[in-house]
PDB file of C-alpha atoms in Angstrom:
ATOM      1  CA  MET A   1      75.095 -26.791  -0.906  1.00  0.00           C
ATOM      2  CA  VAL A   2      75.077 -28.926  -3.643  1.00  0.00           C
ATOM      3  CA  ALA A   3      78.265 -30.327  -3.028  1.00  0.00           C
ATOM      4  CA  ALA A   4      77.784 -30.357   0.634  1.00  0.00           C
ATOM      5  CA  MET A   5      74.901 -32.524   0.150  1.00  0.00           C
ATOM      6  CA  MET A   6      76.887 -34.681  -2.276  1.00  0.00           C
ATOM      7  CA  SER A   7      79.910 -34.656   0.127  1.00  0.00           C
ATOM      8  CA  GLU A   8      77.765 -36.044   2.591  1.00  0.00           C
ATOM      9  CA  ILE A   9      76.270 -38.721   0.634  1.00  0.00           C
ATOM     10  CA  ARG A  10      78.992 -39.948  -1.210  1.00  0.00           C
ATOM     11  CA  ALA A  11      80.943 -41.016   2.491  1.00  0.00           C
ATOM     12  CA  GLY A  12      77.998 -42.919   2.732  1.00  0.00           C
ATOM     13  CA  LYS A  13      75.817 -41.111   4.857  1.00  0.00           C
ATOM     14  CA  LYS A  14      71.608 -40.809   4.363  1.00  0.00           C
ATOM     15  CA  VAL A  15      70.883 -37.183   3.583  1.00  0.00           C
ATOM     16  CA  VAL A  16      68.126 -34.786   3.302  1.00  0.00           C
ATOM     17  CA  GLY A  17      67.673 -32.278   2.740  1.00  0.00           C
ATOM     18  CA  ALA A  18      64.608 -29.425   4.136  1.00  0.00           C
ATOM     19  CA  PHE A  19      64.270 -26.259   2.318  1.00  0.00           C
ATOM     20  CA  TYR A  20      62.083 -22.774   2.748  1.00  0.00           C
ATOM     21  CA  GLY A  21      58.428 -23.793   1.017  1.00  0.00           C
ATOM     22  CA  HIS A  22      58.218 -26.813  -1.889  1.00  0.00           C
ATOM     23  CA  THR A  23      61.405 -28.076  -2.500  1.00  0.00           C
ATOM     24  CA  GLY A  24      61.220 -28.178  -5.600  1.00  0.00           C
ATOM     25  CA  VAL A  25      59.606 -24.690  -6.631  1.00  0.00           C
ATOM     26  CA  PHE A  26      61.799 -21.933  -7.045  1.00  0.00           C
ATOM     27  CA  ALA A  27      65.192 -24.146  -5.993  1.00  0.00           C
ATOM     28  CA  TRP A  28      68.046 -24.815  -8.363  1.00  0.00           C
ATOM     29  CA  ALA A  29      69.792 -27.406  -5.241  1.00  0.00           C
ATOM     30  CA  PRO A  30      66.890 -29.391  -4.956  1.00  0.00           C
ATOM     31  CA  HIS A  31      66.978 -30.441  -8.305  1.00  0.00           C
ATOM     32  CA  LYS A  32      70.577 -30.616  -9.344  1.00  0.00           C
ATOM     33  CA  VAL A  33      71.905 -32.496  -6.320  1.00  0.00           C
ATOM     34  CA  ILE A  34      69.220 -35.213  -7.194  1.00  0.00           C
ATOM     35  CA  GLU A  35      70.163 -35.282 -10.551  1.00  0.00           C
ATOM     36  CA  GLU A  36      73.962 -35.355  -9.628  1.00  0.00           C
ATOM     37  CA  ALA A  37      73.312 -38.289  -6.675  1.00  0.00           C
ATOM     38  CA  LYS A  38      71.514 -40.544  -9.531  1.00  0.00           C
ATOM     39  CA  ALA A  39      73.826 -39.711 -12.551  1.00  0.00           C
ATOM     40  CA  GLU A  40      76.231 -41.801  -9.946  1.00  0.00           C
ATOM     41  CA  GLY A  41      74.073 -44.506  -9.256  1.00  0.00           C
ATOM     42  CA  TYR A  42      72.194 -43.117  -5.367  1.00  0.00           C
ATOM     43  CA  ALA A  43      68.980 -43.641  -4.832  1.00  0.00           C
ATOM     44  CA  ALA A  44      67.604 -39.999  -4.923  1.00  0.00           C
ATOM     45  CA  HIS A  45      64.094 -38.363  -4.903  1.00  0.00           C
ATOM     46  CA  MET A  46      62.074 -35.265  -3.966  1.00  0.00           C
ATOM     47  CA  GLU A  47      58.887 -35.421  -1.680  1.00  0.00           C
ATOM     48  CA  PRO A  48      56.443 -33.187  -1.832  1.00  0.00           C
ATOM     49  CA  GLY A  49      55.818 -30.151   0.133  1.00  0.00           C
ATOM     50  CA  ILE A  50      53.783 -26.933   1.148  1.00  0.00           C
ATOM     51  CA  SER A  51      55.076 -24.348  -1.069  1.00  0.00           C
ATOM     52  CA  ALA A  52      55.046 -20.851   0.158  1.00  0.00           C
ATOM     53  CA  GLU A  53      52.814 -20.282  -2.569  1.00  0.00           C
ATOM     54  CA  ASP A  54      50.213 -22.594  -1.330  1.00  0.00           C
ATOM     55  CA  CYS A  55      50.591 -20.928   2.105  1.00  0.00           C
ATOM     56  CA  LEU A  56      50.301 -16.953  -0.248  1.00  0.00           C
ATOM     57  CA  TYR A  57      47.438 -18.374  -1.084  1.00  0.00           C
ATOM     58  CA  ALA A  58      45.233 -19.418   2.248  1.00  0.00           C
ATOM     59  CA  HIS A  59      47.201 -15.383   3.814  1.00  0.00           C
ATOM     60  CA  LEU A  60      45.427 -13.244   1.362  1.00  0.00           C
ATOM     61  CA  GLY A  61      42.132 -15.282   0.195  1.00  0.00           C
ATOM     62  CA  ILE A  62      42.860 -15.673  -3.597  1.00  0.00           C
ATOM     63  CA  ASP A  63      41.203 -18.420  -4.676  1.00  0.00           C
ATOM     64  CA  PRO A  64      43.696 -18.406  -8.856  1.00  0.00           C
ATOM     65  CA  GLY A  65      39.965 -20.224  -9.736  1.00  0.00           C
ATOM     66  CA  THR A  66      38.253 -16.834  -9.631  1.00  0.00           C
ATOM     67  CA  TYR A  67      40.557 -14.096 -12.594  1.00  0.00           C
ATOM     68  CA  GLY A  68      44.232 -17.243 -13.036  1.00  0.00           C
ATOM     69  CA  CYS A  69      46.842 -16.691 -11.950  1.00  0.00           C
ATOM     70  CA  GLN A  70      50.255 -16.008 -13.552  1.00  0.00           C
ATOM     71  CA  ASN A  71      53.381 -17.096 -11.007  1.00  0.00           C
ATOM     72  CA  PHE A  72      56.829 -15.988 -12.572  1.00  0.00           C
ATOM     73  CA  GLU A  73      60.422 -15.696 -10.977  1.00  0.00           C
ATOM     74  CA  ALA A  74      61.234 -11.954 -10.878  1.00  0.00           C
ATOM     75  CA  SER A  75      65.039 -11.998 -13.138  1.00  0.00           C
ATOM     76  CA  GLN A  76      63.082 -14.608 -15.417  1.00  0.00           C
ATOM     77  CA  PHE A  77      59.869 -12.044 -15.515  1.00  0.00           C
ATOM     78  CA  MET A  78      63.023  -9.725 -16.621  1.00  0.00           C
ATOM     79  CA  PHE A  79      64.820 -11.500 -19.175  1.00  0.00           C
ATOM     80  CA  TYR A  80      61.945 -12.887 -21.747  1.00  0.00           C
ATOM     81  CA  GLN A  81      59.345 -11.580 -23.593  1.00  0.00           C
ATOM     82  CA  ARG A  82      56.054 -12.720 -21.921  1.00  0.00           C
ATOM     83  CA  ASN A  83      52.722 -11.929 -22.582  1.00  0.00           C
ATOM     84  CA  ILE A  84      51.298 -10.921 -19.694  1.00  0.00           C
ATOM     85  CA  ASP A  85      47.338 -10.928 -18.558  1.00  0.00           C
ATOM     86  CA  PRO A  86      46.395  -7.873 -16.283  1.00  0.00           C
ATOM     87  CA  SER A  87      42.895  -9.007 -15.534  1.00  0.00           C
ATOM     88  CA  ALA A  88      44.350 -12.439 -13.822  1.00  0.00           C
ATOM     89  CA  TYR A  89      46.883 -11.732 -10.815  1.00  0.00           C
ATOM     90  CA  LEU A  90      50.836 -12.066 -11.267  1.00  0.00           C
ATOM     91  CA  ILE A  91      52.869 -13.814  -8.208  1.00  0.00           C
ATOM     92  CA  LEU A  92      56.863 -12.252  -8.649  1.00  0.00           C
ATOM     93  CA  SER A  93      58.601 -14.318  -6.622  1.00  0.00           C
ATOM     94  CA  GLN A  94      62.099 -13.665  -5.798  1.00  0.00           C
ATOM     95  CA  VAL A  95      62.136  -9.895  -6.064  1.00  0.00           C
ATOM     96  CA  ALA A  96      64.932  -9.003  -4.367  1.00  0.00           C
ATOM     97  CA  ILE A  97      67.334 -10.290  -6.788  1.00  0.00           C
ATOM     98  CA  ALA A  98      65.539  -8.961  -9.964  1.00  0.00           C
ATOM     99  CA  GLY A  99      67.797  -8.588 -12.525  1.00  0.00           C
ATOM    100  CA  ASP A 100      70.554 -10.846 -11.483  1.00  0.00           C
ATOM    101  CA  LYS A 101      72.161 -13.169 -13.365  1.00  0.00           C
ATOM    102  CA  SER A 102      75.015 -14.524 -11.906  1.00  0.00           C
ATOM    103  CA  ILE A 103      72.767 -16.756  -8.346  1.00  0.00           C
ATOM    104  CA  LYS A 104      75.387 -15.343  -6.665  1.00  0.00           C
ATOM    105  CA  ARG A 105      73.334 -11.886  -4.522  1.00  0.00           C
ATOM    106  CA  TYR A 106      71.352 -11.643  -2.164  1.00  0.00           C
ATOM    107  CA  SER A 107      69.985  -8.286  -2.989  1.00  0.00           C
ATOM    108  CA  THR A 108      69.662  -6.555  -6.354  1.00  0.00           C
ATOM    109  CA  GLY A 109      69.238  -2.729  -5.277  1.00  0.00           C
ATOM    110  CA  ALA A 110      67.011  -0.158  -5.867  1.00  0.00           C
ATOM    111  CA  ALA A 111      67.697   0.503  -9.694  1.00  0.00           C
ATOM    112  CA  TYR A 112      67.420  -2.916 -10.518  1.00  0.00           C
ATOM    113  CA  ARG A 113      63.798  -3.156  -8.804  1.00  0.00           C
ATOM    114  CA  GLN A 114      62.916   0.181 -10.679  1.00  0.00           C
ATOM    115  CA  LEU A 115      63.966  -1.285 -14.142  1.00  0.00           C
ATOM    116  CA  LEU A 116      61.141  -4.463 -12.652  1.00  0.00           C
ATOM    117  CA  ILE A 117      58.375  -0.655 -12.396  1.00  0.00           C
ATOM    118  CA  GLU A 118      59.114   0.129 -15.396  1.00  0.00           C
ATOM    119  CA  LEU A 119      58.070  -2.714 -17.542  1.00  0.00           C
ATOM    120  CA  LEU A 120      55.493  -3.713 -14.990  1.00  0.00           C
ATOM    121  CA  SER A 121      54.368  -0.152 -15.805  1.00  0.00           C
ATOM    122  CA  GLU A 122      53.530  -1.403 -19.722  1.00  0.00           C
ATOM    123  CA  HIS A 123      50.646  -2.948 -17.670  1.00  0.00           C
ATOM    124  CA  TYR A 124      49.423  -1.757 -14.146  1.00  0.00           C
ATOM    125  CA  PRO A 125      49.370   2.053 -12.934  1.00  0.00           C
ATOM    126  CA  LEU A 126      52.159   3.448 -10.704  1.00  0.00           C
ATOM    127  CA  ASP A 127      49.518   4.347  -8.138  1.00  0.00           C
ATOM    128  CA  HIS A 128      48.200  -0.248  -8.269  1.00  0.00           C
ATOM    129  CA  LYS A 129      48.553  -1.693  -5.094  1.00  0.00           C
ATOM    130  CA  VAL A 130      50.671  -4.430  -4.723  1.00  0.00           C
ATOM    131  CA  ALA A 131      51.468  -7.266  -1.859  1.00  0.00           C
ATOM    132  CA  LEU A 132      54.715  -7.494  -0.878  1.00  0.00           C
ATOM    133  CA  TYR A 133      54.289 -11.328   1.373  1.00  0.00           C
ATOM    134  CA  GLU A 134      56.653 -13.485   3.512  1.00  0.00           C
ATOM    135  CA  CYS A 135      55.367 -16.981   4.401  1.00  0.00           C
ATOM    136  CA  PRO A 136      56.021 -17.309   7.876  1.00  0.00           C
ATOM    137  CA  THR A 137      58.892 -20.340   8.653  1.00  0.00           C
ATOM    138  CA  LEU A 138      57.506 -21.153  12.231  1.00  0.00           C
ATOM    139  CA  ALA A 139      54.043 -21.765  13.508  1.00  0.00           C
ATOM    140  CA  ILE A 140      54.524 -19.213  16.069  1.00  0.00           C
ATOM    141  CA  ASP A 141      55.653 -16.402  12.959  1.00  0.00           C
ATOM    142  CA  GLU A 142      52.819 -14.409  10.892  1.00  0.00           C
ATOM    143  CA  ALA A 143      53.148 -13.494   7.621  1.00  0.00           C
ATOM    144  CA  ARG A 144      54.671 -10.356   6.404  1.00  0.00           C
ATOM    145  CA  ILE A 145      51.654  -8.753   4.118  1.00  0.00           C
ATOM    146  CA  ASP A 146      52.493  -5.341   2.774  1.00  0.00           C
ATOM    147  CA  TRP A 147      50.523  -3.631   0.157  1.00  0.00           C
ATOM    148  CA  ILE A 148      51.926  -0.278  -0.567  1.00  0.00           C
ATOM    149  CA  PRO A 149      51.763   1.543  -4.687  1.00  0.00           C
ATOM    150  CA  LEU A 150      54.353  -0.022  -7.486  1.00  0.00           C
ATOM    151  CA  SER A 151      55.633   3.129  -7.717  1.00  0.00           C
ATOM    152  CA  ASP A 152      57.480   2.583  -3.922  1.00  0.00           C
ATOM    153  CA  PHE A 153      58.784  -1.193  -4.753  1.00  0.00           C
ATOM    154  CA  ALA A 154      62.541   0.046  -5.436  1.00  0.00           C
ATOM    155  CA  VAL A 155      62.469   1.626  -1.911  1.00  0.00           C
ATOM    156  CA  ALA A 156      60.337  -0.782   0.038  1.00  0.00           C
ATOM    157  CA  ASP A 157      61.985  -3.649   2.707  1.00  0.00           C
ATOM    158  CA  VAL A 158      62.606  -6.682   0.532  1.00  0.00           C
ATOM    159  CA  SER A 159      64.675 -10.875   1.418  1.00  0.00           C
ATOM    160  CA  LEU A 160      65.183 -13.078  -0.398  1.00  0.00           C
ATOM    161  CA  ILE A 161      62.159 -14.859   0.525  1.00  0.00           C
ATOM    162  CA  THR A 162      60.062 -11.618  -0.375  1.00  0.00           C
ATOM    163  CA  THR A 163      57.089 -11.961  -3.015  1.00  0.00           C
ATOM    164  CA  MET A 164      55.195  -9.726  -5.029  1.00  0.00           C
ATOM    165  CA  VAL A 165      51.363  -9.825  -6.061  1.00  0.00           C
ATOM    166  CA  ILE A 166      50.474  -7.990  -8.650  1.00  0.00           C
ATOM    167  CA  PRO A 167      45.631  -8.531  -8.367  1.00  0.00           C
ATOM    168  CA  PRO A 168      44.033  -8.026 -11.397  1.00  0.00           C
ATOM    169  CA  SER A 169      43.987  -4.092 -12.798  1.00  0.00           C
ATOM    170  CA  LYS A 170      41.646  -4.814 -15.004  1.00  0.00           C
ATOM    171  CA  LYS A 171      37.918  -7.073 -15.896  1.00  0.00           C
ATOM    172  CA  MET A 172      38.413 -10.015 -18.323  1.00  0.00           C
ATOM    173  CA  LEU A 173      36.669  -9.617 -21.043  1.00  0.00           C
ATOM    174  CA  LYS A 174      33.745 -12.780 -22.110  1.00  0.00           C
ATOM    175  CA  ASN A 175      35.159 -14.557 -25.567  1.00  0.00           C
ATOM    176  CA  GLN A 176      31.335 -14.039 -27.107  1.00  0.00           C
ATOM    177  CA  GLN A 177      32.888 -15.734 -29.988  1.00  0.00           C
ATOM    178  CA  ILE A 178      33.294 -18.979 -28.034  1.00  0.00           C
ATOM    179  CA  LEU A 179      30.607 -17.885 -25.510  1.00  0.00           C
ATOM    180  CA  ASP A 180      27.882 -18.163 -28.865  1.00  0.00           C
ATOM    181  CA  LYS A 181      29.414 -21.584 -29.948  1.00  0.00           C
ATOM    182  CA  LEU A 182      28.989 -23.001 -26.173  1.00  0.00           C
ATOM    183  CA  ALA A 183      25.448 -21.642 -26.487  1.00  0.00           C
ATOM    184  CA  GLU A 184      25.030 -23.109 -30.349  1.00  0.00           C
ATOM    185  CA  LEU A 185      26.135 -26.500 -28.298  1.00  0.00           C
ATOM    186  CA  ALA A 186      23.994 -26.338 -25.038  1.00  0.00           C
ATOM    187  CA  ASN A 187      20.920 -25.160 -27.817  1.00  0.00           C
ATOM    188  CA  GLN A 188      21.336 -28.820 -29.832  1.00  0.00           C
ATOM    189  CA  SER A 189      21.823 -30.965 -27.334  1.00  0.00           C
ATOM    190  CA  GLN A 190      18.929 -29.313 -25.409  1.00  0.00           C
ATOM    191  CA  LYS A 191      17.512 -30.374 -29.216  1.00  0.00           C
ATOM    192  CA  ARG A 192      18.443 -34.034 -28.958  1.00  0.00           C
ATOM    193  CA  LYS A 193      17.138 -34.281 -25.546  1.00  0.00           C
ATOM    194  CA  ILE A 194      13.940 -33.259 -26.896  1.00  0.00           C
ATOM    195  CA  GLU A 195      13.398 -35.350 -29.731  1.00  0.00           C
ATOM    196  CA  LYS A 196      14.204 -37.991 -28.040  1.00  0.00           C
TER     197      LYS A 196
END
């Protein structure tokens, strides 16, 4: 994609790239072509768009302000040690290519997804319901929202645009030490008001 766009730019044409979801979110080619174009002296920029994640929040009725939200690309999530908070939503993008390092595959298969299940099972029970979400690309399409147990993910039907949404599996724990300090600050503020 980068080579095709750069070829047209070098030929003196005005080039516009349109990508699924937000141009800059989980999309290497748009960032790379802008970098290359600028390095060669061409004017290039990215326009904001509505991301698939924005649609996900609306279609699933999720407010990330309620419990919090963590968002990772599935392979990156697997390659690195991440601190997961199971009291918040976890969103994993590009789950069909979970575990891929080549950036050339369209699917990694059940064995790779089973490794992702094993990793997630450290934080979530295997019977925990997860959503497989796909944002519609046309106004006449509907969103795909399939709820399955985490244990069934390895054999689930997924594509390059499938995102896994994992709701919280634990309750948020209060930080009583900070709550006490905040209460003390509020009391001090109230005392100052009374003294005035």
